[in-house]
Short mmCIF file of C-alpha atoms and ligand atoms in Angstrom, two decimals:
data_model
loop_
_atom_site.label_atom_id
_atom_site.label_comp_id
_atom_site.label_asym_id
_atom_site.label_seq_id
_atom_site.Cartn_x
_atom_site.Cartn_y
_atom_site.Cartn_z
CA MET A 1 0.81 13.71 -21.18
CA GLU A 2 3.08 16.31 -20.33
CA GLN A 3 1.49 17.85 -17.76
CA GLU A 4 1.91 14.96 -15.66
CA GLY A 5 5.79 14.68 -16.51
CA GLN A 6 6.29 18.01 -15.55
CA TRP A 7 3.71 16.41 -11.69
CA VAL A 8 5.36 14.27 -11.41
CA GLN A 9 9.16 16.40 -11.73
CA ALA A 10 7.84 19.11 -8.78
CA ALA A 11 6.13 17.16 -6.78
CA LEU A 12 10.24 14.94 -7.10
CA GLY A 13 11.49 18.29 -6.04
CA GLY A 14 8.93 17.95 -2.90
CA ASP A 15 6.16 19.82 -4.08
CA GLN A 16 2.79 18.69 -2.25
CA ARG A 17 0.47 21.31 -4.64
CA ALA A 18 1.72 18.14 -7.84
CA PHE A 19 1.77 15.73 -6.09
CA ALA A 20 -2.47 16.43 -5.20
CA HIS A 21 -2.66 16.97 -9.09
CA LEU A 22 -1.27 13.17 -9.80
CA VAL A 23 -3.89 12.02 -6.12
CA ASP A 24 -6.67 13.58 -8.95
CA ALA A 25 -6.53 12.80 -11.87
CA TYR A 26 -5.44 8.57 -10.88
CA LYS A 27 -7.64 8.60 -7.43
CA GLY A 28 -10.25 7.11 -9.50
CA PRO A 29 -8.32 4.11 -10.00
CA VAL A 30 -6.30 3.78 -7.11
CA TYR A 31 -10.00 3.30 -5.41
CA ASN A 32 -11.89 0.93 -7.23
CA VAL A 33 -9.00 -1.89 -7.76
CA CYS A 34 -8.93 -1.21 -3.53
CA TYR A 35 -12.42 -0.76 -2.94
CA ARG A 36 -12.67 -5.41 -5.81
CA MET A 37 -9.25 -6.26 -4.15
CA LEU A 38 -10.37 -5.15 0.16
CA GLY A 39 -14.34 -5.44 -0.33
CA ASN A 40 -15.66 -2.09 1.29
CA PRO A 41 -14.85 1.60 1.13
CA ALA A 42 -13.37 1.54 4.45
CA ASP A 43 -10.94 -0.67 4.26
CA ALA A 44 -10.57 0.94 0.10
CA GLU A 45 -9.61 4.23 0.88
CA ASP A 46 -7.48 3.70 3.63
CA ALA A 47 -5.17 1.78 0.94
CA ALA A 48 -6.44 4.08 -1.23
CA GLN A 49 -4.53 6.56 0.44
CA GLU A 50 -2.07 4.73 1.58
CA THR A 51 -0.68 3.66 -1.86
CA PHE A 52 -0.78 7.34 -2.71
CA ILE A 53 1.87 7.52 -0.01
CA ARG A 54 3.54 5.07 -0.85
CA ILE A 55 3.80 6.37 -4.76
CA TYR A 56 4.86 9.75 -3.74
CA THR A 57 7.71 8.61 -1.17
CA ARG A 58 8.81 6.50 -4.46
CA LEU A 59 8.21 8.80 -7.24
CA GLY A 60 11.95 8.22 -7.68
CA LEU A 61 12.09 5.18 -8.84
CA TYR A 62 9.81 5.73 -12.01
CA ASP A 63 11.18 5.56 -14.39
CA PRO A 64 9.32 7.51 -16.94
CA GLN A 65 10.23 5.15 -20.36
CA LEU A 66 6.45 3.37 -18.64
CA LYS A 67 3.32 5.09 -18.22
CA LEU A 68 2.37 6.61 -15.57
CA SER A 69 -1.13 5.05 -15.21
CA SER A 70 0.62 1.30 -15.43
CA TRP A 71 2.85 2.25 -13.41
CA VAL A 72 0.34 4.04 -9.93
CA LEU A 73 -1.71 0.56 -10.74
CA SER A 74 1.43 -1.63 -10.10
CA VAL A 75 1.87 -0.36 -6.50
CA ALA A 76 -1.29 -0.38 -6.20
CA SER A 77 -1.88 -4.13 -7.00
CA HIS A 78 1.57 -4.50 -4.65
CA TYR A 79 -0.09 -2.64 -1.59
CA CYS A 80 -3.35 -4.86 -1.28
CA ILE A 81 -1.88 -8.15 -2.40
CA ASP A 82 0.95 -7.31 0.81
CA ARG A 83 -1.40 -5.74 3.06
CA LEU A 84 -4.46 -9.09 2.17
CA ARG A 85 -1.16 -11.05 3.32
CA ARG A 86 -0.55 -9.41 6.23
CA GLN A 87 -4.39 -9.78 6.94
CA HIS A 88 -4.53 -13.15 6.14
CA ILE A 89 -2.09 -13.80 9.19
CA LYS A 90 -3.79 -11.90 11.50
CA TRP A 91 -6.91 -13.03 10.56
CA LEU A 92 -6.92 -16.24 9.43
CA SER A 93 -9.00 -17.55 12.66
CA LEU A 94 -12.09 -15.27 11.07
CA ASP A 95 -11.21 -15.70 6.96
CA ASP A 96 -15.56 -16.07 6.89
CA LEU A 97 -16.22 -13.10 8.59
CA PRO A 98 -20.38 -12.43 7.01
CA PHE A 99 -20.81 -9.91 4.51
CA GLY A 100 -24.00 -8.90 7.24
CA HIS A 101 -22.95 -5.21 8.75
CA GLN A 102 -23.33 -4.74 5.17
CA VAL A 103 -27.21 -5.34 5.86
CA GLU A 104 -28.34 -1.35 7.13
CA ASP A 105 -31.77 -0.17 7.10
CA ARG A 106 -33.42 0.51 3.39
CA GLU A 107 -36.76 0.63 3.78
CA ASP A 108 -36.50 4.16 2.60
CA LEU A 109 -33.88 3.86 -1.34
CA PRO A 110 -35.85 3.86 -4.19
CA GLU A 111 -36.35 0.08 -5.69
CA ASP A 112 -33.09 0.65 -8.72
CA LEU A 113 -30.86 1.40 -5.47
CA LEU A 114 -32.18 -1.63 -4.14
CA LEU A 115 -31.05 -3.17 -7.50
CA GLN A 116 -27.62 -1.53 -7.50
CA ASP A 117 -27.79 -2.45 -4.05
CA GLU A 118 -28.28 -5.86 -4.50
CA ARG A 119 -26.16 -6.11 -7.26
CA ARG A 120 -22.89 -4.33 -6.01
CA ALA A 121 -23.47 -7.60 -2.81
CA GLN A 122 -23.72 -10.00 -5.33
CA VAL A 123 -19.97 -8.69 -7.00
CA GLN A 124 -18.22 -8.02 -4.13
CA SER A 125 -18.97 -11.29 -3.08
CA LEU A 126 -18.68 -14.06 -5.66
CA LEU A 127 -14.75 -11.16 -5.87
CA GLN A 128 -14.34 -12.23 -2.66
CA SER A 129 -14.33 -16.01 -2.85
CA LEU A 130 -11.54 -15.68 -6.01
CA PRO A 131 -7.65 -15.62 -4.33
CA ALA A 132 -6.35 -12.70 -4.31
CA GLU A 133 -3.95 -13.42 -7.90
CA TYR A 134 -7.40 -13.53 -9.43
CA ARG A 135 -9.34 -10.55 -8.31
CA MET A 136 -6.96 -9.26 -8.45
CA VAL A 137 -6.63 -9.63 -13.35
CA ILE A 138 -10.11 -9.72 -12.95
CA ALA A 139 -10.55 -5.93 -11.78
CA LEU A 140 -7.57 -4.69 -13.79
CA ARG A 141 -10.28 -6.81 -16.93
CA TYR A 142 -13.57 -5.32 -15.90
CA TRP A 143 -13.26 -2.44 -14.36
CA GLN A 144 -9.59 -0.76 -16.31
CA ASP A 145 -10.38 -2.62 -18.71
CA LEU A 146 -6.70 -2.74 -19.32
CA SER A 147 -4.97 -4.94 -21.75
CA TYR A 148 -3.84 -8.41 -21.15
CA GLU A 149 -0.14 -6.57 -21.82
CA GLU A 150 -1.03 -3.65 -19.65
CA ILE A 151 -2.33 -7.21 -16.37
CA ALA A 152 1.47 -7.80 -16.41
CA ARG A 153 2.89 -5.33 -15.98
CA ALA A 154 1.04 -3.66 -13.72
CA VAL A 155 0.96 -7.23 -11.09
CA GLY A 156 4.69 -8.09 -12.61
CA THR A 157 4.42 -11.52 -14.51
CA THR A 158 4.22 -12.66 -18.18
CA GLU A 159 0.07 -11.82 -20.42
CA SER A 160 0.39 -15.16 -20.17
CA ALA A 161 -0.23 -16.33 -17.38
CA VAL A 162 -2.32 -12.65 -17.32
CA LYS A 163 -4.62 -15.29 -19.97
CA SER A 164 -4.26 -18.41 -17.78
CA ARG A 165 -5.53 -16.61 -14.57
CA LEU A 166 -7.94 -15.35 -16.37
CA HIS A 167 -9.32 -18.21 -17.22
CA ARG A 168 -9.29 -20.19 -14.23
CA ALA A 169 -11.46 -17.08 -12.63
CA ARG A 170 -13.32 -17.22 -14.85
CA GLU A 171 -14.26 -20.98 -14.24
CA MET A 172 -14.22 -20.04 -9.58
CA LEU A 173 -16.64 -17.46 -11.12
CA ALA A 174 -18.93 -19.44 -12.62
CA GLN A 175 -18.78 -22.58 -10.27
CA GLN A 176 -19.18 -20.71 -8.07
CA ALA A 177 -23.01 -19.30 -9.64
CA ILE A 178 -23.49 -22.17 -10.37
CA ASP A 179 -23.15 -23.73 -6.34
CA ARG A 180 -24.94 -20.74 -4.60
CA ARG A 181 -27.73 -21.41 -7.04
CA MET A 182 -27.49 -17.84 -9.52
CA PRO A 183 -30.48 -16.93 -11.75
CA ILE A 184 -27.91 -17.35 -14.69
CA ALA A 185 -30.99 -16.76 -17.24
CA GLN A 186 -30.96 -19.89 -18.97
CA PRO A 187 -30.23 -23.35 -17.40
CA GLU A 188 -32.59 -21.73 -14.50
CA GLN A 189 -35.43 -21.98 -16.66
CA ALA A 190 -34.35 -24.67 -19.08
CA ALA A 191 -34.40 -27.08 -15.55
CA CYS A 192 -38.24 -25.20 -14.50
CA HIS A 193 -39.12 -26.83 -18.33
CA ARG A 194 -37.60 -30.97 -16.76
CA LYS A 195 -39.47 -30.37 -13.72
CA ARG A 196 -42.57 -29.87 -15.03
CA VAL A 197 -41.52 -32.74 -17.51
CA MET A 198 -40.89 -35.14 -14.57
CA THR A 199 -43.90 -34.69 -12.73
CA ASP A 200 -45.60 -35.32 -15.97
CA VAL A 201 -44.66 -38.42 -16.15
CA VAL A 202 -44.34 -39.66 -11.89
CA PHE A 203 -48.45 -37.97 -12.43
CA MET B 1 -9.63 -30.34 -28.39
CA SER B 2 -10.89 -31.95 -25.17
CA CYS B 3 -13.55 -29.16 -22.39
CA SER B 4 -11.01 -27.85 -20.34
CA ARG B 5 -9.03 -26.35 -24.08
CA TRP B 6 -12.47 -24.89 -25.48
CA SER B 7 -12.76 -23.77 -21.71
CA GLU B 8 -9.77 -21.58 -22.06
CA TRP B 9 -11.66 -20.72 -25.99
CA MET B 10 -14.56 -18.80 -23.74
CA SER B 11 -12.34 -17.55 -20.87
CA LEU B 12 -10.91 -16.02 -24.70
CA ARG B 13 -14.07 -14.63 -26.46
CA LEU B 14 -14.92 -13.48 -23.54
CA ASP B 15 -12.54 -10.69 -23.73
CA GLY B 16 -12.96 -10.62 -27.86
CA LEU B 17 -9.66 -12.37 -28.24
CA LEU B 18 -10.44 -15.30 -30.94
CA ALA B 19 -11.20 -15.40 -34.25
CA ARG B 20 -13.84 -15.65 -36.47
CA ASP B 21 -13.24 -19.65 -37.60
CA GLN B 22 -12.10 -20.48 -33.08
CA GLU B 23 -15.24 -19.09 -32.09
CA GLU B 24 -17.39 -20.81 -35.23
CA ALA B 25 -15.50 -24.45 -33.79
CA LEU B 26 -16.24 -23.08 -30.46
CA LEU B 27 -20.00 -22.66 -30.70
CA ALA B 28 -20.23 -25.96 -32.85
CA HIS B 29 -18.78 -27.67 -29.34
CA LEU B 30 -21.52 -25.95 -27.37
CA ALA B 31 -24.53 -27.25 -29.79
CA ALA B 32 -23.25 -30.78 -29.11
CA CYS B 33 -21.48 -30.86 -26.02
CA GLN B 34 -23.56 -30.21 -22.13
CA ALA B 35 -21.49 -30.42 -19.72
CA CYS B 36 -19.16 -26.63 -21.51
CA GLN B 37 -22.66 -25.23 -22.92
CA GLN B 38 -23.57 -25.60 -18.63
CA GLN B 39 -20.30 -23.60 -18.03
CA TRP B 40 -20.21 -20.30 -20.81
CA GLU B 41 -24.27 -20.55 -20.00
CA ALA B 42 -22.95 -19.35 -16.39
CA MET B 43 -19.66 -18.05 -16.71
CA SER B 44 -20.92 -15.66 -19.23
CA TRP B 45 -23.71 -14.11 -17.48
CA ALA B 46 -20.54 -14.44 -14.49
CA SER B 47 -19.44 -12.38 -17.16
CA SER B 48 -21.51 -9.83 -17.53
CA LEU B 49 -22.83 -9.24 -13.97
CA LEU B 50 -18.47 -8.05 -13.10
CA THR B 51 -20.19 -5.79 -16.94
CA SER B 52 -22.86 -4.21 -15.57
CA GLU B 53 -20.82 -2.64 -12.50
CA PRO B 54 -19.79 0.58 -12.49
CA VAL B 55 -16.81 1.81 -11.35
CA VAL B 56 -17.27 2.73 -7.86
CA LYS B 57 -16.06 6.14 -7.04
CA PRO B 58 -13.74 7.74 -4.37
CA PRO B 59 -15.44 10.18 -2.05
CA ALA B 60 -15.73 13.92 -1.98
CA ASP B 61 -12.48 14.82 -0.08
CA PHE B 62 -10.19 12.07 -0.75
CA THR B 63 -6.53 13.57 -1.93
CA ALA B 64 -7.65 16.05 1.01
CA LYS B 65 -7.68 13.58 3.31
CA VAL B 66 -4.11 12.75 1.57
CA GLU B 67 -2.08 15.72 1.61
CA ARG B 68 -3.14 15.52 5.90
CA ARG B 69 -1.53 12.19 5.38
CA LEU B 70 1.43 13.61 3.50
CA ARG B 71 1.96 15.68 6.24
CA GLN B 72 1.43 14.25 8.86
CA ARG B 73 3.69 11.95 7.04
CA GLU B 74 7.28 14.93 6.95
CA LEU B 75 6.20 15.99 10.47
CA LEU B 76 6.88 12.71 12.05
CA ARG B 77 9.19 12.06 9.51
CA GLY B 78 10.76 15.74 10.64
CA ARG B 79 10.76 14.97 14.52
CA LEU B 80 12.55 11.55 14.40
CA MET B 81 15.73 13.62 12.54
CA GLY B 82 15.33 15.61 15.01
CA SER B 83 15.25 13.50 17.82
CA LEU B 84 18.27 11.70 15.97
CA LYS B 85 20.17 14.15 15.69
CA VAL B 86 20.23 14.71 19.51
CA CYS B 87 21.68 11.78 19.57
CA VAL B 88 24.30 11.07 17.86
CA GLY B 89 24.97 14.97 19.00
CA SER B 90 25.12 14.32 23.06
CA VAL B 91 26.51 10.17 21.89
CA SER B 92 29.50 12.63 19.67
CA ILE B 93 29.69 15.08 23.49
CA TRP B 94 30.33 12.12 25.52
CA GLY B 95 32.49 10.99 23.53
CA SER B 96 34.91 13.99 23.32
CA ALA B 97 34.52 14.76 26.95
CA ALA B 98 35.30 11.53 27.67
CA ALA B 99 38.09 11.05 25.05
CA ILE B 100 39.95 14.64 26.52
CA ALA B 101 39.38 12.86 30.04
CA LEU B 102 40.92 9.99 29.70
CA VAL B 103 43.96 12.26 28.09
CA LEU B 104 44.13 14.49 30.66
CA LEU B 105 44.83 11.60 33.25
CA THR B 106 47.15 9.93 31.15
CA THR B 107 49.06 12.99 30.96
CA LEU B 108 48.94 13.70 34.56
CA TRP B 109 50.30 9.82 35.95
CA THR B 110 53.49 10.42 34.13
CA PRO B 111 56.07 13.17 35.36
CA SER B 112 57.65 13.74 32.50
CA LEU B 113 54.08 15.01 30.75
CA ARG B 114 53.59 16.97 33.89
CA ALA B 115 55.46 20.29 32.49
CA VAL B 116 53.96 19.54 29.33
CA THR B 117 49.89 19.39 30.00
CA LEU B 118 49.83 22.36 31.63
CA HIS B 119 51.34 24.19 28.69
CA VAL B 120 48.49 22.06 26.74
CA GLY B 121 46.18 23.00 29.68
CA PHE B 122 45.48 27.08 28.41
CA PRO B 123 44.70 24.98 24.61
CA LEU B 124 42.65 23.23 26.07
CA LEU B 125 41.23 25.23 27.67
CA ALA B 126 40.33 27.03 24.67
CA ASN B 127 38.99 23.85 23.06
CA SER B 128 36.79 23.62 26.13
CA VAL B 129 34.93 26.97 25.10
CA SER B 130 34.52 25.78 21.72
CA MET B 131 32.67 22.21 23.25
CA LEU B 132 30.46 24.12 25.09
CA SER B 133 29.90 26.14 22.28
CA ILE B 134 28.63 23.13 20.49
CA VAL B 135 26.55 21.70 23.57
CA THR B 136 24.70 24.60 23.18
CA ARG B 137 23.75 24.73 19.50
CA ALA B 138 23.29 20.99 19.22
CA GLY B 139 20.66 21.62 22.75
CA ILE B 140 18.91 24.41 19.96
CA ALA B 141 18.20 22.27 17.00
CA GLY B 142 17.07 19.70 19.24
CA ALA B 143 14.78 21.88 21.03
CA ARG B 144 12.99 24.00 18.31
CA ALA B 145 12.64 19.50 15.78
CA LEU B 146 11.15 18.74 19.82
CA CYS B 147 9.34 21.26 21.08
CA THR B 148 8.07 19.21 24.48
CA THR B 149 8.73 19.73 28.24
CA SER B 150 10.20 16.13 28.59
CA THR B 151 13.49 16.68 25.88
CA ALA B 152 14.25 19.77 26.43
CA LEU B 153 14.98 18.79 30.75
CA LEU B 154 16.00 16.46 29.45
CA LEU B 155 18.22 18.47 27.02
CA PHE B 156 19.24 21.16 29.96
CA GLY B 157 20.56 18.07 32.58
CA TYR B 158 23.47 16.85 28.84
CA ILE B 159 23.82 20.50 29.04
CA CYS B 160 24.38 21.44 32.64
CA LEU B 161 26.18 16.93 33.22
CA ALA B 162 28.26 18.80 30.34
CA LEU B 163 29.39 21.86 32.27
CA ALA B 164 29.90 20.17 35.63
CA LEU B 165 31.85 17.77 34.11
CA VAL B 166 34.55 20.82 31.78
CA ALA B 167 34.37 23.09 35.70
CA SER B 168 35.73 20.11 37.92
CA TRP B 169 38.41 19.33 35.22
CA THR B 170 39.71 23.10 34.62
CA ARG B 171 39.86 22.76 38.94
CA VAL B 172 41.68 20.14 39.27
CA VAL B 173 44.49 21.64 36.23
CA ALA B 174 44.23 24.35 38.43
CA LEU B 175 44.56 22.13 41.69
CA CYS B 176 47.87 20.64 39.96
CA ARG B 177 48.73 23.01 38.70
CA GLY B 178 49.60 24.75 42.25
CA LYS B 179 50.68 21.35 43.24
CA LEU B 180 53.47 21.82 40.89
CA SER B 181 54.16 25.02 42.02
CA THR B 182 54.71 24.79 45.23
CA ARG B 183 56.80 21.55 44.88
CA PRO B 184 60.48 22.72 46.31
CA GLU B 185 62.99 22.17 43.35
ZN1 LIG C 1 -16.96 -29.29 -24.13
#
């Protein structure tokens, strides 16, 4: 933590090497949040880099009383939401772009990698069905493992708002899973049984 | 308690934020309510899907790319500041030239001031020399900041114009002086 403080001070004085240490320390969380928010690696990388440029130019506004990680994530979250808003205006008519571009030549991939790919695509498409503000709290809760309080600080809202956003987001995800007939273990099996019983009755 | 309220508790349960007795109450409701049971299954399935998805890593050259971007920004900012200096510089040069010309014209126009002009003329000439040095200094600073042919040409043009202005103005002063001295008493 003290080391971080020194890096911040040095970066404020224009030391780009010190700032590079900060980038190394936070590139993981920032890139991950951008990836979950924007849905693809190329946009995520660009957004994460822009986030760090913003961090560099606004380092003077950082209040050392706060945890640096919360501040960094709040810059990332605001940048992603802004960017999505701009994209939304630009691509309003192309809103339903398919995820087809992720289908590549996959034949030579080992099976568990294929499964991983499939799961990732499933996760990303579920996330994209959420409004940006909800997606953000989900990303911070699941991949950054932040508490409600920390999420509230990062997105600039109250704890009770975080609680209700998480709840609404999970309801939506559940509904999507049901609508898309995703393999939710028990109900599928139960449905299967019911069908068999019904056919028994009919015939 | 309504089913939507129970659904809030489901979300809290996924974050481990329900007290023991609340959890038991929720489980009892799930056992009795088909709709909530189905929702709970879907919700916990989606939640475990997200949990099983690992954190993604940025590309290996990420930090180097950020540094490159930062350097580009600083360079661009330096250039912008350079051209701003040139603009401000040229505006102030033209402004002072115009002011001097105005003062000169009005003084030459008024006969009583003409004599004074002659005594002030020489100090003004000295001023023009210092102005010239300002022009060259701004020119050099701008050229260093920009280092492009087009702006160098532009600066050269400005300097020539300023020189021409100063030269013509000294000529006017000299002419007036000649006329004054040859005028019969
Ligand atoms: Zn219920």
